[in-house]
Tab-separated table of C-alpha atoms in Angstrom:
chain	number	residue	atom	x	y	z
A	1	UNK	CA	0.000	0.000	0.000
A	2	UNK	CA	1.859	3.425	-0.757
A	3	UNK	CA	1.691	6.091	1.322
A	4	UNK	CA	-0.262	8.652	-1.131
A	5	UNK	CA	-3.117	5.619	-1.149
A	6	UNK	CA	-2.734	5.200	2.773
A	7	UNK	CA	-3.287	8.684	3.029
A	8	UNK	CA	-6.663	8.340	0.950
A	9	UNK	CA	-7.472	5.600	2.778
A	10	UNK	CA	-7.136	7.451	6.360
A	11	UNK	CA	-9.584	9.968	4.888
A	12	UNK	CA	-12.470	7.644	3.462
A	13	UNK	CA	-12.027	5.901	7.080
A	14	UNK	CA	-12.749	9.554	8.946
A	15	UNK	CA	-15.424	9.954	6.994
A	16	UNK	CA	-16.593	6.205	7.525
A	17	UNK	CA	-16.380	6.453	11.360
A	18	UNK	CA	-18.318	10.055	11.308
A	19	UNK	CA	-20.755	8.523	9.827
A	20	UNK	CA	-21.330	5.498	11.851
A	21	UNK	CA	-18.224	4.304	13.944
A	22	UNK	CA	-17.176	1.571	10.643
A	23	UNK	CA	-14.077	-0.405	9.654
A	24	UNK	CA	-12.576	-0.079	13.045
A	25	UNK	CA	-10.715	-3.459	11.977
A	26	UNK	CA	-9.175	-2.110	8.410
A	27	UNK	CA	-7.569	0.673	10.124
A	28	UNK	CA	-5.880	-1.489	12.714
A	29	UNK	CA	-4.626	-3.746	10.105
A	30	UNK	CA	-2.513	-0.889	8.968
A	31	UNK	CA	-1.040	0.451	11.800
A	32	UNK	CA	0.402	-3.454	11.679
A	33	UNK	CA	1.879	-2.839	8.042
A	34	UNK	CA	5.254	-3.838	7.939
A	35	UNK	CA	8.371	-1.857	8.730
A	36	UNK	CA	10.084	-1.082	5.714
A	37	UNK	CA	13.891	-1.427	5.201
A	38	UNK	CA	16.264	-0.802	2.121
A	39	UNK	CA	20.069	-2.023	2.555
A	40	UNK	CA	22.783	-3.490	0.770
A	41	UNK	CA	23.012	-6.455	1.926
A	42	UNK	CA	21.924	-9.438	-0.697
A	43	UNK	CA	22.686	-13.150	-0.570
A	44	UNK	CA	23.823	-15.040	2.909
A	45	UNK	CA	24.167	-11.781	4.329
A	46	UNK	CA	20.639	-10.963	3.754
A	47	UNK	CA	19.227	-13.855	4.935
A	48	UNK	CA	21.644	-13.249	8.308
A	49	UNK	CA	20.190	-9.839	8.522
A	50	UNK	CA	16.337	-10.915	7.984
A	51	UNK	CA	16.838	-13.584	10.959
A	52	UNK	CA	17.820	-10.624	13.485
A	53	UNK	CA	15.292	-8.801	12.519
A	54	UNK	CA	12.701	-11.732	12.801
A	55	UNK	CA	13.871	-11.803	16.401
A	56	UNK	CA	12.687	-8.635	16.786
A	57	UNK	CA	9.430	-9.752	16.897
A	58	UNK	CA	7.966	-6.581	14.616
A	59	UNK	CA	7.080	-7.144	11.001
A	60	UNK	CA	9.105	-5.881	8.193
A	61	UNK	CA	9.916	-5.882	4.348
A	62	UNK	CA	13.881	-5.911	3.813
A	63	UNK	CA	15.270	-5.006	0.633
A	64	UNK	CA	18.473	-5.493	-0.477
A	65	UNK	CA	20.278	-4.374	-3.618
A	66	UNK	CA	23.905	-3.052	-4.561
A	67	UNK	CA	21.668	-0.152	-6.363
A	68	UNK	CA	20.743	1.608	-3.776
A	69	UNK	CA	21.398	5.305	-3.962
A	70	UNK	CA	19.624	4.819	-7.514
A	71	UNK	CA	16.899	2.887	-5.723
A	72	UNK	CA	16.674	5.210	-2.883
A	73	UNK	CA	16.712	8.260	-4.215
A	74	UNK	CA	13.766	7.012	-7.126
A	75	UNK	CA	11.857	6.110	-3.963
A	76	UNK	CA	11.919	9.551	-2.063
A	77	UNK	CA	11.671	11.380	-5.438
A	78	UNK	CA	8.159	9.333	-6.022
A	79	UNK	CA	7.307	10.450	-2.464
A	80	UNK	CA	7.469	6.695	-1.020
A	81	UNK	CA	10.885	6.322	0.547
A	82	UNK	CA	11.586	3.170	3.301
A	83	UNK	CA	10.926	3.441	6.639
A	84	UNK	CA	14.473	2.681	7.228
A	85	UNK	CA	17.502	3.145	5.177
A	86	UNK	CA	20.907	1.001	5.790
A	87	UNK	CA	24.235	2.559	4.252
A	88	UNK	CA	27.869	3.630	4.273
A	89	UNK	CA	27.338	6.931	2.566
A	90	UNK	CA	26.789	9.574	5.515
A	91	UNK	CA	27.590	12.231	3.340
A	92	UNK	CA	24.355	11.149	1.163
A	93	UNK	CA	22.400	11.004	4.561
A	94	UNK	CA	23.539	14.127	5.478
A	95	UNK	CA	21.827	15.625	1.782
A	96	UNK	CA	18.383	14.120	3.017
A	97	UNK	CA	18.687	15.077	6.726
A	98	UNK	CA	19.320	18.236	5.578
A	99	UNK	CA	16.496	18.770	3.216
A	100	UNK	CA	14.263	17.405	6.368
A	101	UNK	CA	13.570	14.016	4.897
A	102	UNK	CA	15.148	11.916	8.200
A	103	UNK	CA	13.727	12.320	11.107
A	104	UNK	CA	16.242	12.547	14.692
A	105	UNK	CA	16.961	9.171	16.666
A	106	UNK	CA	17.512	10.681	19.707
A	107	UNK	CA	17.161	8.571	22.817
A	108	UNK	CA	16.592	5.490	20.904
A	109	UNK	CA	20.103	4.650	21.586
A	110	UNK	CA	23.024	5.376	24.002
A	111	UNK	CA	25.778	6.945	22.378
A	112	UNK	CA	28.183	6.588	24.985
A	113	UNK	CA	28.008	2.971	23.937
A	114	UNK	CA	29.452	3.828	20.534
A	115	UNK	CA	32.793	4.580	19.717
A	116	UNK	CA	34.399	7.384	17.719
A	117	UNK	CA	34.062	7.819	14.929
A	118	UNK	CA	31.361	6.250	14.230
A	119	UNK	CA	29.338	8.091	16.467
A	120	UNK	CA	27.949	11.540	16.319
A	121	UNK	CA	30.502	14.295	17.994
A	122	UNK	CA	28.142	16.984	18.270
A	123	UNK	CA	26.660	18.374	21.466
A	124	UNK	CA	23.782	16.622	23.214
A	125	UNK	CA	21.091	19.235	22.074
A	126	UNK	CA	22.221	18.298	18.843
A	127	UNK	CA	19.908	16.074	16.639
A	128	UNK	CA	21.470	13.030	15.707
A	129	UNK	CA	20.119	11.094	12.179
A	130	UNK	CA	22.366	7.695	12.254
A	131	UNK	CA	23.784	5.572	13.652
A	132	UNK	CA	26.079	2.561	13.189
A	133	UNK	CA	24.594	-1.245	13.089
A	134	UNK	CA	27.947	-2.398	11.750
A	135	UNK	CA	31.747	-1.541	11.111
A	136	UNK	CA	34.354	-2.665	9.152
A	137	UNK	CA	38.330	-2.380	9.403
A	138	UNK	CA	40.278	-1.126	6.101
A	139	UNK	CA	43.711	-0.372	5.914
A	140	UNK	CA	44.189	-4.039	5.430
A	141	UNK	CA	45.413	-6.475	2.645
A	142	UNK	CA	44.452	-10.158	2.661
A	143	UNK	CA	46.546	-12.690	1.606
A	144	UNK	CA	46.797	-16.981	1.193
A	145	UNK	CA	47.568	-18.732	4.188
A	146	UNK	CA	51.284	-19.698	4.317
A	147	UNK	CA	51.866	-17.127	1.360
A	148	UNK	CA	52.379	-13.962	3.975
A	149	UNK	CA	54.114	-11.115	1.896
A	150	UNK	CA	57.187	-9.530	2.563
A	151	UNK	CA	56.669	-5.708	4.397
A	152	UNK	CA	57.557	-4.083	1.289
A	153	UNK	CA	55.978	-2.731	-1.442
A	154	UNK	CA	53.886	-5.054	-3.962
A	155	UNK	CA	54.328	-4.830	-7.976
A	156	UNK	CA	50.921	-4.822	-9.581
A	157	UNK	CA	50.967	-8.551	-11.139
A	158	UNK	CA	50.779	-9.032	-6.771
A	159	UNK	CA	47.352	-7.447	-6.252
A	160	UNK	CA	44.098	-8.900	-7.355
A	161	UNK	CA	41.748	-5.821	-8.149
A	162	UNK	CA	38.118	-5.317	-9.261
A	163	UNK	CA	36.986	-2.102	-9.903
A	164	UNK	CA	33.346	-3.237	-10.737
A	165	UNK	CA	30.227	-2.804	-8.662
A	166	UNK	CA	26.463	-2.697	-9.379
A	167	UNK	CA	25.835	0.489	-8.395
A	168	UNK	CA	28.813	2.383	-7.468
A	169	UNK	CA	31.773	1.084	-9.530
A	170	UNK	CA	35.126	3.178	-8.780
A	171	UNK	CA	35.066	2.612	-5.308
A	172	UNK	CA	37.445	-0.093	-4.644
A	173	UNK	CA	40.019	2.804	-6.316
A	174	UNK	CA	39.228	5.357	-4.089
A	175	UNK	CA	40.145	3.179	-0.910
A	176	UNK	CA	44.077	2.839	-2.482
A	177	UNK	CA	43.758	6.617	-2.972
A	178	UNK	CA	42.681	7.151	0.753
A	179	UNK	CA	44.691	4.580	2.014
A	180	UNK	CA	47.692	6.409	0.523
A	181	UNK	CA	46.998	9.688	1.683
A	182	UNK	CA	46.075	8.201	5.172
A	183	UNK	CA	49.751	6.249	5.433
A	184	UNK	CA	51.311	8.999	3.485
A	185	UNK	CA	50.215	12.285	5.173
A	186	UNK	CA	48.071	10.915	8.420
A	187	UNK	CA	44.931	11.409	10.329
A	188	UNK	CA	45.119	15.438	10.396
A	189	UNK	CA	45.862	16.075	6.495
A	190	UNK	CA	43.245	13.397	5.354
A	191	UNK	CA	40.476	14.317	7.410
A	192	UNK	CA	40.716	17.990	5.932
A	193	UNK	CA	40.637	16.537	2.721
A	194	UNK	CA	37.820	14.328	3.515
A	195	UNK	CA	35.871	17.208	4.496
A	196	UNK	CA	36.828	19.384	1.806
A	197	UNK	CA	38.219	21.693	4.955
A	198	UNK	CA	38.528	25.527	4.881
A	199	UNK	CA	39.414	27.538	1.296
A	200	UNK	CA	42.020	25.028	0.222
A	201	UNK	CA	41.838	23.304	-2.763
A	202	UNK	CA	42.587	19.756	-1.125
A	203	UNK	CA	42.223	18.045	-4.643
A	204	UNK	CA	44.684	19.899	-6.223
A	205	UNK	CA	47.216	19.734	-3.149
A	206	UNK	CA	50.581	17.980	-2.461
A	207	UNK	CA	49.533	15.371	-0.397
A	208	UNK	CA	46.667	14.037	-2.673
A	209	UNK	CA	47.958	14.168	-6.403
A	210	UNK	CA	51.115	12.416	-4.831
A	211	UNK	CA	49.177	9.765	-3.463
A	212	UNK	CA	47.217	9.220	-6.910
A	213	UNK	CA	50.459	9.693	-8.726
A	214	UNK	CA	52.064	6.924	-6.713
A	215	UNK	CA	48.908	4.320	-7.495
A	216	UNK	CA	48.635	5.102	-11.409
A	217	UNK	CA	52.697	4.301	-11.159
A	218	UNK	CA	51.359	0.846	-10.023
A	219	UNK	CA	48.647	0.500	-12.472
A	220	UNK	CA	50.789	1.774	-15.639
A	221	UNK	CA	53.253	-1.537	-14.699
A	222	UNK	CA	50.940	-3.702	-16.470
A	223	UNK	CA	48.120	-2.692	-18.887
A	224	UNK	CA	46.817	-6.313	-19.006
A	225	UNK	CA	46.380	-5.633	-14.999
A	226	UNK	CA	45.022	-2.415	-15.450
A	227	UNK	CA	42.035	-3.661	-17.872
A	228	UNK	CA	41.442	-6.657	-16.033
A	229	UNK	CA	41.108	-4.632	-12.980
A	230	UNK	CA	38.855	-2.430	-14.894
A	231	UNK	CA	36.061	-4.992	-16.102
A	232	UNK	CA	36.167	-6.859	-13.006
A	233	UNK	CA	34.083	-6.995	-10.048
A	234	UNK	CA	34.934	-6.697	-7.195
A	235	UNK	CA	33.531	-9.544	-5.353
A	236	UNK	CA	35.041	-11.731	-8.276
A	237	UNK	CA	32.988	-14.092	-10.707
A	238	UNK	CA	29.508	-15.088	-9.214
A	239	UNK	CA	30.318	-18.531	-9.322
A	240	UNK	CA	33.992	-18.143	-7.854
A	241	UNK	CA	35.580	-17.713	-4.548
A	242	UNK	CA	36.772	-13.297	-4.669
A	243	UNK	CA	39.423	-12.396	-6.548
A	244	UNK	CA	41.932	-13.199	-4.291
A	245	UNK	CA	41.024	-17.205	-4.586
A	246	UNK	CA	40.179	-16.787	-8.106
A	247	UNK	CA	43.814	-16.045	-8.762
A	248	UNK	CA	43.643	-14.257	-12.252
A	249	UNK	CA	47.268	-13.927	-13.371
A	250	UNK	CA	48.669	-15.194	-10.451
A	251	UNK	CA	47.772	-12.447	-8.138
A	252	UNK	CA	48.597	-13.156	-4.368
A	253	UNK	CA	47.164	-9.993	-2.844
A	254	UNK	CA	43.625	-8.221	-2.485
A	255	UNK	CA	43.831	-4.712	-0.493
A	256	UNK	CA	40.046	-5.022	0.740
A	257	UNK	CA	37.896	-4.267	3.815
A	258	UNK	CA	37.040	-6.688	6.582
A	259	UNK	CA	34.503	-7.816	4.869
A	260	UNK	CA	36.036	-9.785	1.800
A	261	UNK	CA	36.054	-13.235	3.593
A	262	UNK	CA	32.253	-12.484	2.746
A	263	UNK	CA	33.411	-13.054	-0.997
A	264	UNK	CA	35.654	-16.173	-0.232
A	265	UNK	CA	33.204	-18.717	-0.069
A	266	UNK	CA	34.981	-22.010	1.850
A	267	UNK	CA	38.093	-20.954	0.882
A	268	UNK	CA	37.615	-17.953	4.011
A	269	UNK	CA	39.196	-19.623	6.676
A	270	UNK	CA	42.524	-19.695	4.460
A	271	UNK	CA	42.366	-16.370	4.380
A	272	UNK	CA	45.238	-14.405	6.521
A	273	UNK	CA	45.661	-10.223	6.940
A	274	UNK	CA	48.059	-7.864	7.615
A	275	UNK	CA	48.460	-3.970	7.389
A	276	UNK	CA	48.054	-2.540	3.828
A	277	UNK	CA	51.070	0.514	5.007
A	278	UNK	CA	54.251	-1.660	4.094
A	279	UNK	CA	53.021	-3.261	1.160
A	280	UNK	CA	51.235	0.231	-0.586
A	281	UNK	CA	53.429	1.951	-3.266
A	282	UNK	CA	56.129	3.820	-2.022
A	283	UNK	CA	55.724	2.188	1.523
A	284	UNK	CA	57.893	2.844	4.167
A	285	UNK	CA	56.320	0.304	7.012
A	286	UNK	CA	54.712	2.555	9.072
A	287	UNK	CA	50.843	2.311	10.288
A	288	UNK	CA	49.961	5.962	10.548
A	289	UNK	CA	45.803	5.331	11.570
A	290	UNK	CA	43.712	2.543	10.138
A	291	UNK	CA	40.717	3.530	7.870
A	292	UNK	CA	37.149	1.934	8.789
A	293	UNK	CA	33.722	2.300	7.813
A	294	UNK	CA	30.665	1.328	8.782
A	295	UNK	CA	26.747	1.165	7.900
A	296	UNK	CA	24.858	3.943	9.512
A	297	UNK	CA	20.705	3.046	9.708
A	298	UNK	CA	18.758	6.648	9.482
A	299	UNK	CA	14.886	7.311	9.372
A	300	UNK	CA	12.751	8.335	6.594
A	301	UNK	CA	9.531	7.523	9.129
A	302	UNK	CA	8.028	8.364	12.136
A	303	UNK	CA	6.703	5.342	12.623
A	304	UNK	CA	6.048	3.584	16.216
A	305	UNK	CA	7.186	0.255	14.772
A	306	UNK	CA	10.204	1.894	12.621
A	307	UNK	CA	11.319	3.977	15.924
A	308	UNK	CA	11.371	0.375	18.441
A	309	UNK	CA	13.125	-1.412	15.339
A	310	UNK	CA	15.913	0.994	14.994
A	311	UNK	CA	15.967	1.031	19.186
A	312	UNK	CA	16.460	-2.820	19.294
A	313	UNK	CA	18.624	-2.900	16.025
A	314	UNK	CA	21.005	-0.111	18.032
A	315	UNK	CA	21.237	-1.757	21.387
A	316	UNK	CA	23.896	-3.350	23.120
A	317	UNK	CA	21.654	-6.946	22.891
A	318	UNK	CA	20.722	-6.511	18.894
A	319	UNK	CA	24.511	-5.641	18.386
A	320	UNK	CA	25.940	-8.639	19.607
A	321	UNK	CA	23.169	-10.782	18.280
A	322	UNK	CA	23.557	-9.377	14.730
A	323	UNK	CA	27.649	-10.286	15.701
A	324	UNK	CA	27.033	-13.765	17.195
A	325	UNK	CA	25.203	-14.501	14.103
A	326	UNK	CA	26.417	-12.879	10.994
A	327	UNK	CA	29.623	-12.439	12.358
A	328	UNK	CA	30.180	-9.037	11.344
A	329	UNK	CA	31.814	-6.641	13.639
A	330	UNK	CA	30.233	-3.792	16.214
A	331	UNK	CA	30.422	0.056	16.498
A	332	UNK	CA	29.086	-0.571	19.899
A	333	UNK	CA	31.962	-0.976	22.712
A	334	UNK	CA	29.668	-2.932	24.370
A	335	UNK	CA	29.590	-6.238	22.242
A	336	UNK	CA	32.143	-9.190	22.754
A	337	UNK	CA	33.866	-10.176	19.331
A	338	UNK	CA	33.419	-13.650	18.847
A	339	UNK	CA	34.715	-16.212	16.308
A	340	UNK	CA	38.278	-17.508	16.132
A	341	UNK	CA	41.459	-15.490	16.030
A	342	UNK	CA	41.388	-14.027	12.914
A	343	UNK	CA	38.041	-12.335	13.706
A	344	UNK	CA	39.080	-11.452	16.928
A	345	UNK	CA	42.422	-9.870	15.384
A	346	UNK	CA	40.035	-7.713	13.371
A	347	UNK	CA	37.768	-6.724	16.612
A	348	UNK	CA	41.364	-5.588	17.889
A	349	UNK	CA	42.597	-3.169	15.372
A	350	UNK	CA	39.193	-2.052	14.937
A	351	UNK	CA	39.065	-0.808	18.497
A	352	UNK	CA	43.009	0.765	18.287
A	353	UNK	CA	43.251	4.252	17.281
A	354	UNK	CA	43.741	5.792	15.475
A	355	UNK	CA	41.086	5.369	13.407
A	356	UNK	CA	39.470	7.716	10.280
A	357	UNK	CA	36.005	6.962	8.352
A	358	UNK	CA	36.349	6.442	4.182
A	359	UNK	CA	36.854	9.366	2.872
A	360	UNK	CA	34.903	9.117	0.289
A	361	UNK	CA	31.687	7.867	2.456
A	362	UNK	CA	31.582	11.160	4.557
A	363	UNK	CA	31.594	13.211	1.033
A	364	UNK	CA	28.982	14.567	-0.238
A	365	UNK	CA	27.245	12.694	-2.981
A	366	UNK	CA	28.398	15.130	-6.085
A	367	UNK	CA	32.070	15.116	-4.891
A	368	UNK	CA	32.168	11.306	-4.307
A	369	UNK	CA	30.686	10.310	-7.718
A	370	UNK	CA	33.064	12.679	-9.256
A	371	UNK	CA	36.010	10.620	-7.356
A	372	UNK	CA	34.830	7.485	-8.685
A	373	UNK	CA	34.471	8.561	-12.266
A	374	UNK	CA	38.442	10.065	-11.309
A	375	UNK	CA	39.490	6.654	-10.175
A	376	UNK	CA	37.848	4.699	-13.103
A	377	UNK	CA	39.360	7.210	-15.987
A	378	UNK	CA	42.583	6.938	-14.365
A	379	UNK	CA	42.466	2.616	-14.397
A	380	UNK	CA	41.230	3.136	-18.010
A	381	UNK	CA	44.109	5.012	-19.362
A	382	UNK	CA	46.487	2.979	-17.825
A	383	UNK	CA	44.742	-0.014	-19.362
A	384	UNK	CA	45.466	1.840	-22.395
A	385	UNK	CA	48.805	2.818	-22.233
A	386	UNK	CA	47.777	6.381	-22.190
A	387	UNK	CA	49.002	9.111	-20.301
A	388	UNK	CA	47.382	9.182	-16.636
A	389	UNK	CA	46.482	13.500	-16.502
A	390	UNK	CA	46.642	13.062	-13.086
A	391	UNK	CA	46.737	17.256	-12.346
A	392	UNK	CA	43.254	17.446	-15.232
A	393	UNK	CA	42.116	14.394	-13.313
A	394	UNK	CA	41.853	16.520	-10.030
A	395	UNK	CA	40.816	19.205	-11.244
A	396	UNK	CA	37.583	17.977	-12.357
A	397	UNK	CA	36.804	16.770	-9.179
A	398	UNK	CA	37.752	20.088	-7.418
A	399	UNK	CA	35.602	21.832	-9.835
A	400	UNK	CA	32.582	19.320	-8.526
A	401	UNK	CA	33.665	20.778	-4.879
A	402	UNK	CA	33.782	24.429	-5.573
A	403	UNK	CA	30.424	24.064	-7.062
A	404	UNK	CA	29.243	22.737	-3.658
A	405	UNK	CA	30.586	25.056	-1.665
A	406	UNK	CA	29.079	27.528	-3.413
A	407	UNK	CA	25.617	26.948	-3.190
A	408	UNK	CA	24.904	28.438	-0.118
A	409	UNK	CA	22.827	25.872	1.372
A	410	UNK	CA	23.537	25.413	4.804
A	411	UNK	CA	24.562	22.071	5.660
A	412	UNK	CA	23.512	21.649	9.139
A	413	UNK	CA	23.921	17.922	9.329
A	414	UNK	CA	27.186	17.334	7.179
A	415	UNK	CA	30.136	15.125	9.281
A	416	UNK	CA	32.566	17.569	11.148
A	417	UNK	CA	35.074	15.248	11.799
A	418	UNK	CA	35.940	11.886	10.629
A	419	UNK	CA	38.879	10.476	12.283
A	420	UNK	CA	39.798	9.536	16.125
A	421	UNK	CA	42.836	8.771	17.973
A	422	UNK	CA	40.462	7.165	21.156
């Protein structure tokens, strides 16, 4: 039932009950209509995620898709958006909280249980609009069992890469680019950047066009790499194991988030990790902060139902359920890790500052599309031979900045900070 036709039907009912007290039942049936959620979480981890929720004991109607900024943003433009969104992009968020589309979740959870910076840093009389249900460590590159690397840095025939992804392809690039500026420049320098801090032009600095110079270096080693990495995904085939047990060309190495084993099928649990600042180009050994992100859950509705889903979904109990069962790892400083010792290596260095959200997740939704086109031109050329305009490259995706800061609109809800050393 949409809401446009819910809203016809409230009236007809008014008019029903003035008239002689009818269809008490109807309306009761859809104050019972099910909570409705969009994520991006499909497959195994779906069906993990739609088990919580069943233990919730309030009805819903999960979607899941890798689509779904498209899908979202079709749904709030046709007036119908989910009760409750699940995703990484804050930034994006931040666009709808602050046209007055989300609606505040405070006090239906406890902040203090969440640690930076994943949670909110503004005052208490702020409003807050997210907040984490799940985190995940970057910074990290996975490699075989008994095939550990050497801490220097990897040629490009090393890495397995996939550039490919249903709805956002690019992305996998931008985490070498923030990775590199994060190991290259630390927390300070990249959150600035992140934020797109002060009058700087942070896309046309130092720091960053060294950082992308150094990983177009890598790609131009091998243009068979390059295009491979360019019309793959980045989960790997759908019938394989993730690229980095698929093996194309003999690649040993897969600089990915916590969440590849995810991708690895049964071949997960000979799956070993270690951190991605020895082995990036140029690498000199040294871990200056780890990069994480997370999925944030925000409101579109005011519902009752939507309001004690996000309440149990939030808590310290739903937390370490949704860990104990999906194993997937906890914003909440409250929940034990569980799993063996690889998991609980992860739960480690995700709670050891510090610690800095993806860059391109806390940007806003112009800027970080214009990143991933960057990234993508940039594995294109190379895959061509072609020269990698590195300068032109970021200066396209400054221009996309200066046009936002332009506008004028006040951004009340934007992220003010992104990294942590606690």
């Amino acid at each position: 039932m949409t809401r446009r036709f819910k809203m016809l039907v409230f009236v007809v009912v008014m008019l029903l009950v003035a008239a002689g007290g009818m269809v008490v039942a109807w309306v009761q049936q859809d104050d019972e209509e099910p909570v409705t959620i969009l994520g991006t979480w499909t497959a195994t981890q779906e069906e993990r995620f739609e088990s919580l929720l069943r233990g919730f004991g309030i009805p819903f109607r999960y979607q899941g898709t890798a689509a779904q900024r498209e899908v979202l943003l079709s749904k709030v433009q046709s007036g119908e958006p989910p009760d409750i969104v699940i995703m990484p992009g804050i930034g994006e968020l931040a666009e709808y909280a602050d046209q007055d589309l989300l609606k505040p979740l405070n006090e239906l959870y406890i902040p203090q249980e969440y640690g930076a910076p994943w949670k909110s840093t503004g005052s208490p009389s702020e409003h807050v609009y997210w907040v984490p249900v799940k985190a995940d460590l970057k910074s990290i590159v996975w490699y075989r069992e008994g095939d550990r690397p050497v801490d220097s840095p990897a040629p490009v025939d090393s890495w397995c890469m996939g550039m490919g992804d249903d709805g956002a392809s690019g992305w996998p690039g931008t985490d070498w680019i923030e990775d590199l500026v994060l190991q290259r420049e630390g927390p300070a320098v990249y959150e600035k950047w992140a934020l797109g801090a002060g009058t700087a032009q942070w896309w046309r600095s130092e720091p960053v066009r060294a950082a992308w110079e150094a990983w177009a270096g890598l790609l131009r080693q091998n243009r068979q790499a390059a295009k491979h990495a360019l019309l793959t995904d980045h989960r790997g085939a759908p019938d394989g194991s993730g690229l980095l047990f698929d093996g194309w060309g003999g690649c040993t190495l897969e600089h990915q988030g916590s969440f590849a084993p995810s991708f690895y099928r049964g071949d997960a649990e000979r799956a070993g990790l270690m951190d991605s600042a020895p082995l990036l180009p140029g690498g000199g050994g040294r871990v200056r902060a780890r990069e994480v992100t997370g999925d944030f859950a925000a409101l579109f509705s005011d519902r009752p139902a939507a309001r004690a889903l996000i309440q149990r979904l939030a808590s310290k109990e739903g937390q370490q359920k949704w860990a104990d069962l999906a194993e997937v790892f906890s914003a909440n400083r409250q929940v034990k890790p569980r799993g063996g010792p690889l998991e609980r290596e992860i739960a480690r260095r995700l709670g050891a500052g510090p610690r800095c959200l993806d860059a391109s997740d806390v940007m806003a939704p112009a800027v970080r599309d214009a990143f991933y086109e960057a990234v993508l031109l940039t594995v294109a050329r190379a895959a061509a031979g072609a020269d990698v305009d590195v300068p032109g490259l970021l200066q396209d995706v400054q221009r996309v900045q200066d046009a936002q800061s332009v506008q004028g609109v006040e951004k009340r809800a934007a992220p003010k900070t992104v990294c942590s050393t606690r």
